[in-house]
C-alpha cells in the first residue's frame, strides 16, 4: 500500500490518485471513471461553493430546516461545504443531508484526507461518517447510504428542498443522468426544490425538462456555467426555453435506461 505525503491511503486496487486543484484544494482522479471527482480548473472547494451551495442557499433562504440530497457523497465536499457555509454566515439553519455513495472504502478512508482549512472544525464529523456513515447533533444530521443510488433512492421517504446533482459525468456514469433517474429525483422533490448541477449537456437538460423541471443557466466569475433546475421559473436567472431548443435541435434527446448496455 502506498501513501501520499498527507497520509491519505492510495492503493492500486482503488485506482485513484491525488490531484491539486487551481484553488489549492485537493481532489482525487478516478482511473475507473477516467475523471477527477471535481473540476481541477474550478477547484474542488470553489466548485462546491459556487456551483452548488451558494446558489442553493440563495434560492432557499428563510427555511429553518433544510433537507438536502447530495448525489453522490464522494469526497464529501458538497456536504462539508454546506456546513462551512452555514457556519461562516452564522445561519440558524438546521440540515438533514442524505447522500448515496457506492464506494464504501473511499468513505472509510476520508478520516485521513487532507481537506482545506475551511473544513477544520468538522474533523469529528468526517471521522463519524468514515466509521459509521452517519453523524447527528442538535442541528446537523448526515446519512451516507452505501450502495447503488438507483437502488437506494426509490426507497427514501424524505422529500428534499435542495438536490446537488454531482455524480460523475453522463458520459461515464449515464445511469445517474437518465430520464428514468430524473423521474425518481422528481418524486423526491418538494414543490420548492432547487437542483444544482455542473452538467449543461443537452441530454441532462432534456432529462430534467421531460420530468417537469424548469431550467436556468447559472454562472459566476469564479466558475464556468452550470445549471439550476426548479419546478417553477426563477425570474432573476437566465431561463432556458427548452421548447425553442427542441425546435432548433429536433434530434436532441434525453438518456434512457434502455440506451445503456
GROMACS .gro file of C-alpha atoms in nm:
model
  261
    1UNK     CA    1   0.000   0.000   0.000
    2UNK     CA    2   0.129   0.343  -0.090
    3UNK     CA    3   0.065   0.664   0.096
    4UNK     CA    4   0.069   1.025  -0.014
    5UNK     CA    5   0.262   1.283   0.181
    6UNK     CA    6  -0.055   1.394   0.360
    7UNK     CA    7  -0.139   1.046   0.490
    8UNK     CA    8  -0.422   0.961   0.252
    9UNK     CA    9  -0.401   0.593   0.156
   10UNK     CA   10  -0.389   0.524  -0.215
   11UNK     CA   11  -0.390   0.166  -0.338
   12UNK     CA   12  -0.355   0.022  -0.682
   13UNK     CA   13  -0.688  -0.151  -0.627
   14UNK     CA   14  -0.864   0.179  -0.562
   15UNK     CA   15  -0.745   0.321  -0.893
   16UNK     CA   16  -0.731   0.676  -0.760
   17UNK     CA   17  -0.464   0.938  -0.723
   18UNK     CA   18  -0.448   1.281  -0.566
   19UNK     CA   19  -0.470   1.595  -0.777
   20UNK     CA   20  -0.423   1.954  -0.662
   21UNK     CA   21  -0.683   2.195  -0.800
   22UNK     CA   22  -0.635   2.554  -0.908
   23UNK     CA   23  -0.781   2.681  -0.579
   24UNK     CA   24  -0.527   2.478  -0.379
   25UNK     CA   25  -0.778   2.219  -0.258
   26UNK     CA   26  -0.718   1.850  -0.326
   27UNK     CA   27  -0.936   1.609  -0.514
   28UNK     CA   28  -0.894   1.257  -0.650
   29UNK     CA   29  -0.868   1.134  -1.005
   30UNK     CA   30  -1.062   0.813  -1.067
   31UNK     CA   31  -0.894   0.582  -1.315
   32UNK     CA   32  -1.209   0.370  -1.311
   33UNK     CA   33  -1.419   0.656  -1.449
   34UNK     CA   34  -1.125   0.839  -1.612
   35UNK     CA   35  -1.239   1.164  -1.449
   36UNK     CA   36  -1.150   1.372  -1.145
   37UNK     CA   37  -1.405   1.399  -0.865
   38UNK     CA   38  -1.408   1.776  -0.920
   39UNK     CA   39  -1.314   2.023  -1.188
   40UNK     CA   40  -0.945   2.084  -1.133
   41UNK     CA   41  -0.983   2.415  -1.316
   42UNK     CA   42  -1.267   2.545  -1.099
   43UNK     CA   43  -1.126   2.382  -0.784
   44UNK     CA   44  -1.287   2.128  -0.552
   45UNK     CA   45  -1.384   2.371  -0.275
   46UNK     CA   46  -1.461   2.658  -0.512
   47UNK     CA   47  -1.677   2.438  -0.734
   48UNK     CA   48  -1.877   2.304  -0.439
   49UNK     CA   49  -1.943   2.651  -0.305
   50UNK     CA   50  -2.004   2.836  -0.631
   51UNK     CA   51  -2.196   2.575  -0.832
   52UNK     CA   52  -2.394   2.412  -0.553
   53UNK     CA   53  -2.405   2.558  -0.204
   54UNK     CA   54  -2.420   2.934  -0.270
   55UNK     CA   55  -2.694   2.922  -0.537
   56UNK     CA   56  -2.893   2.659  -0.347
   57UNK     CA   57  -2.895   2.867  -0.029
   58UNK     CA   58  -2.963   3.185  -0.223
   59UNK     CA   59  -3.287   3.043  -0.359
   60UNK     CA   60  -3.381   2.850  -0.045
   61UNK     CA   61  -3.333   3.123   0.212
   62UNK     CA   62  -3.551   3.164   0.519
   63UNK     CA   63  -3.610   2.791   0.566
   64UNK     CA   64  -3.523   2.688   0.919
   65UNK     CA   65  -3.462   2.320   0.841
   66UNK     CA   66  -3.332   2.212   0.502
   67UNK     CA   67  -3.340   1.859   0.366
   68UNK     CA   68  -3.059   1.807   0.116
   69UNK     CA   69  -2.988   1.521  -0.124
   70UNK     CA   70  -2.618   1.510  -0.213
   71UNK     CA   71  -2.558   1.296  -0.525
   72UNK     CA   72  -2.300   1.142  -0.470
   73UNK     CA   73  -2.102   1.172  -0.144
   74UNK     CA   74  -1.759   1.108  -0.299
   75UNK     CA   75  -1.502   1.306  -0.100
   76UNK     CA   76  -1.778   1.483   0.093
   77UNK     CA   77  -1.702   1.831  -0.037
   78UNK     CA   78  -2.062   1.933  -0.103
   79UNK     CA   79  -2.180   1.814   0.237
   80UNK     CA   80  -1.889   1.973   0.424
   81UNK     CA   81  -1.907   2.294   0.220
   82UNK     CA   82  -2.274   2.317   0.319
   83UNK     CA   83  -2.175   2.303   0.686
   84UNK     CA   84  -1.896   2.554   0.625
   85UNK     CA   85  -2.135   2.797   0.454
   86UNK     CA   86  -2.381   2.777   0.743
   87UNK     CA   87  -2.103   2.825   0.995
   88UNK     CA   88  -1.938   3.111   0.806
   89UNK     CA   89  -2.261   3.307   0.774
   90UNK     CA   90  -2.381   3.217   1.123
   91UNK     CA   91  -2.710   3.084   0.986
   92UNK     CA   92  -2.966   2.935   1.225
   93UNK     CA   93  -3.041   2.667   0.964
   94UNK     CA   94  -3.063   2.303   1.060
   95UNK     CA   95  -2.978   2.049   0.790
   96UNK     CA   96  -3.058   1.688   0.720
   97UNK     CA   97  -2.830   1.561   0.442
   98UNK     CA   98  -2.874   1.224   0.274
   99UNK     CA   99  -2.605   1.113   0.031
  100UNK     CA  100  -2.577   0.787  -0.164
  101UNK     CA  101  -2.226   0.658  -0.235
  102UNK     CA  102  -2.123   0.328  -0.392
  103UNK     CA  103  -1.756   0.337  -0.280
  104UNK     CA  104  -1.758   0.225   0.083
  105UNK     CA  105  -1.378   0.206   0.110
  106UNK     CA  106  -1.345   0.564  -0.011
  107UNK     CA  107  -1.576   0.697   0.261
  108UNK     CA  108  -1.394   0.490   0.524
  109UNK     CA  109  -1.062   0.643   0.415
  110UNK     CA  110  -1.173   1.008   0.435
  111UNK     CA  111  -1.074   1.047   0.800
  112UNK     CA  112  -0.719   1.067   0.661
  113UNK     CA  113  -0.795   1.301   0.370
  114UNK     CA  114  -0.624   1.640   0.365
  115UNK     CA  115  -0.924   1.872   0.345
  116UNK     CA  116  -0.888   2.250   0.311
  117UNK     CA  117  -0.857   2.456   0.630
  118UNK     CA  118  -1.215   2.574   0.588
  119UNK     CA  119  -1.328   2.226   0.698
  120UNK     CA  120  -1.101   2.215   1.003
  121UNK     CA  121  -1.380   2.227   1.261
  122UNK     CA  122  -1.560   1.932   1.103
  123UNK     CA  123  -1.297   1.666   1.171
  124UNK     CA  124  -1.520   1.490   1.422
  125UNK     CA  125  -1.799   1.479   1.164
  126UNK     CA  126  -1.569   1.333   0.898
  127UNK     CA  127  -1.447   1.071   1.144
  128UNK     CA  128  -1.801   0.971   1.241
  129UNK     CA  129  -1.905   0.940   0.878
  130UNK     CA  130  -1.591   0.740   0.796
  131UNK     CA  131  -1.668   0.492   1.071
  132UNK     CA  132  -2.048   0.485   1.088
  133UNK     CA  133  -2.161   0.657   0.764
  134UNK     CA  134  -2.369   0.874   0.993
  135UNK     CA  135  -2.347   1.185   1.208
  136UNK     CA  136  -2.604   1.369   1.417
  137UNK     CA  137  -2.613   1.656   1.664
  138UNK     CA  138  -2.871   1.922   1.753
  139UNK     CA  139  -2.853   2.098   1.414
  140UNK     CA  140  -2.691   1.851   1.174
  141UNK     CA  141  -2.792   1.506   1.056
  142UNK     CA  142  -2.592   1.332   0.783
  143UNK     CA  143  -2.664   0.986   0.640
  144UNK     CA  144  -2.440   0.826   0.377
  145UNK     CA  145  -2.620   0.542   0.201
  146UNK     CA  146  -2.360   0.291   0.088
  147UNK     CA  147  -2.458   0.118  -0.234
  148UNK     CA  148  -2.610   0.188  -0.575
  149UNK     CA  149  -2.804   0.515  -0.578
  150UNK     CA  150  -3.050   0.368  -0.826
  151UNK     CA  151  -3.139   0.110  -0.560
  152UNK     CA  152  -3.139   0.335  -0.252
  153UNK     CA  153  -3.314   0.647  -0.382
  154UNK     CA  154  -3.654   0.487  -0.462
  155UNK     CA  155  -3.669   0.358  -0.104
  156UNK     CA  156  -3.642   0.705   0.053
  157UNK     CA  157  -3.945   0.859   0.223
  158UNK     CA  158  -3.784   1.204   0.258
  159UNK     CA  159  -3.871   1.494   0.029
  160UNK     CA  160  -3.592   1.739  -0.045
  161UNK     CA  161  -3.555   2.117  -0.057
  162UNK     CA  162  -3.213   2.102  -0.224
  163UNK     CA  163  -3.053   1.845  -0.454
  164UNK     CA  164  -2.685   1.856  -0.551
  165UNK     CA  165  -2.671   1.654  -0.875
  166UNK     CA  166  -2.297   1.592  -0.876
  167UNK     CA  167  -2.232   1.239  -1.000
  168UNK     CA  168  -1.957   1.151  -1.244
  169UNK     CA  169  -2.044   1.282  -1.590
  170UNK     CA  170  -2.321   1.145  -1.814
  171UNK     CA  171  -2.054   1.011  -2.049
  172UNK     CA  172  -1.901   0.776  -1.792
  173UNK     CA  173  -2.184   0.727  -1.539
  174UNK     CA  174  -2.500   0.755  -1.752
  175UNK     CA  175  -2.737   0.570  -1.515
  176UNK     CA  176  -2.734   0.871  -1.282
  177UNK     CA  177  -2.842   1.103  -1.566
  178UNK     CA  178  -3.126   0.922  -1.745
  179UNK     CA  179  -3.487   1.028  -1.785
  180UNK     CA  180  -3.589   0.745  -1.552
  181UNK     CA  181  -3.336   0.851  -1.290
  182UNK     CA  182  -3.462   1.209  -1.302
  183UNK     CA  183  -3.818   1.075  -1.259
  184UNK     CA  184  -3.704   0.934  -0.924
  185UNK     CA  185  -3.542   1.268  -0.839
  186UNK     CA  186  -3.868   1.446  -0.924
  187UNK     CA  187  -4.060   1.210  -0.693
  188UNK     CA  188  -3.825   1.306  -0.408
  189UNK     CA  189  -3.854   1.680  -0.469
  190UNK     CA  190  -4.055   1.928  -0.268
  191UNK     CA  191  -4.253   2.182  -0.476
  192UNK     CA  192  -3.990   2.447  -0.396
  193UNK     CA  193  -3.689   2.226  -0.477
  194UNK     CA  194  -3.364   2.373  -0.606
  195UNK     CA  195  -3.147   2.130  -0.802
  196UNK     CA  196  -2.790   2.230  -0.887
  197UNK     CA  197  -2.561   2.056  -1.134
  198UNK     CA  198  -2.241   2.124  -1.322
  199UNK     CA  199  -2.370   1.944  -1.633
  200UNK     CA  200  -2.528   2.161  -1.902
  201UNK     CA  201  -2.527   1.879  -2.161
  202UNK     CA  202  -2.827   1.856  -2.391
  203UNK     CA  203  -2.919   1.511  -2.258
  204UNK     CA  204  -2.912   1.640  -1.900
  205UNK     CA  205  -3.138   1.930  -1.986
  206UNK     CA  206  -3.378   1.707  -2.178
  207UNK     CA  207  -3.397   1.451  -1.897
  208UNK     CA  208  -3.481   1.716  -1.641
  209UNK     CA  209  -3.722   1.902  -1.870
  210UNK     CA  210  -3.912   1.584  -1.959
  211UNK     CA  211  -3.974   1.540  -1.586
  212UNK     CA  212  -4.125   1.883  -1.540
  213UNK     CA  213  -3.824   2.088  -1.433
  214UNK     CA  214  -3.769   2.448  -1.541
  215UNK     CA  215  -3.406   2.505  -1.633
  216UNK     CA  216  -3.176   2.802  -1.583
  217UNK     CA  217  -2.814   2.876  -1.659
  218UNK     CA  218  -2.605   2.994  -1.367
  219UNK     CA  219  -2.256   3.139  -1.379
  220UNK     CA  220  -2.018   3.327  -1.153
  221UNK     CA  221  -1.683   3.493  -1.228
  222UNK     CA  222  -1.516   3.211  -1.035
  223UNK     CA  223  -1.661   2.914  -1.229
  224UNK     CA  224  -1.785   2.804  -1.566
  225UNK     CA  225  -2.155   2.792  -1.648
  226UNK     CA  226  -2.369   2.541  -1.461
  227UNK     CA  227  -2.738   2.459  -1.431
  228UNK     CA  228  -3.014   2.525  -1.179
  229UNK     CA  229  -3.340   2.333  -1.208
  230UNK     CA  230  -3.664   2.402  -1.023
  231UNK     CA  231  -4.033   2.323  -1.058
  232UNK     CA  232  -4.118   2.685  -1.129
  233UNK     CA  233  -3.932   2.953  -1.320
  234UNK     CA  234  -3.683   3.172  -1.130
  235UNK     CA  235  -3.719   3.520  -1.276
  236UNK     CA  236  -3.375   3.654  -1.194
  237UNK     CA  237  -3.193   3.365  -1.361
  238UNK     CA  238  -3.133   3.302  -1.731
  239UNK     CA  239  -3.427   3.075  -1.817
  240UNK     CA  240  -3.374   2.813  -2.087
  241UNK     CA  241  -3.661   2.791  -2.338
  242UNK     CA  242  -3.649   2.417  -2.392
  243UNK     CA  243  -3.932   2.415  -2.646
  244UNK     CA  244  -3.730   2.654  -2.860
  245UNK     CA  245  -3.418   2.441  -2.806
  246UNK     CA  246  -3.610   2.132  -2.918
  247UNK     CA  247  -3.742   2.311  -3.228
  248UNK     CA  248  -3.391   2.417  -3.323
  249UNK     CA  249  -3.243   2.074  -3.249
  250UNK     CA  250  -3.511   1.808  -3.308
  251UNK     CA  251  -3.252   1.532  -3.268
  252UNK     CA  252  -3.180   1.626  -2.907
  253UNK     CA  253  -3.294   1.359  -2.665
  254UNK     CA  254  -3.258   1.252  -2.305
  255UNK     CA  255  -3.061   0.949  -2.196
  256UNK     CA  256  -3.281   0.645  -2.135
  257UNK     CA  257  -3.211   0.341  -1.922
  258UNK     CA  258  -3.276   0.129  -2.232
  259UNK     CA  259  -2.994   0.307  -2.414
  260UNK     CA  260  -2.735   0.185  -2.163
  261UNK     CA  261  -2.580  -0.155  -2.208
   0.00000   0.00000   0.00000
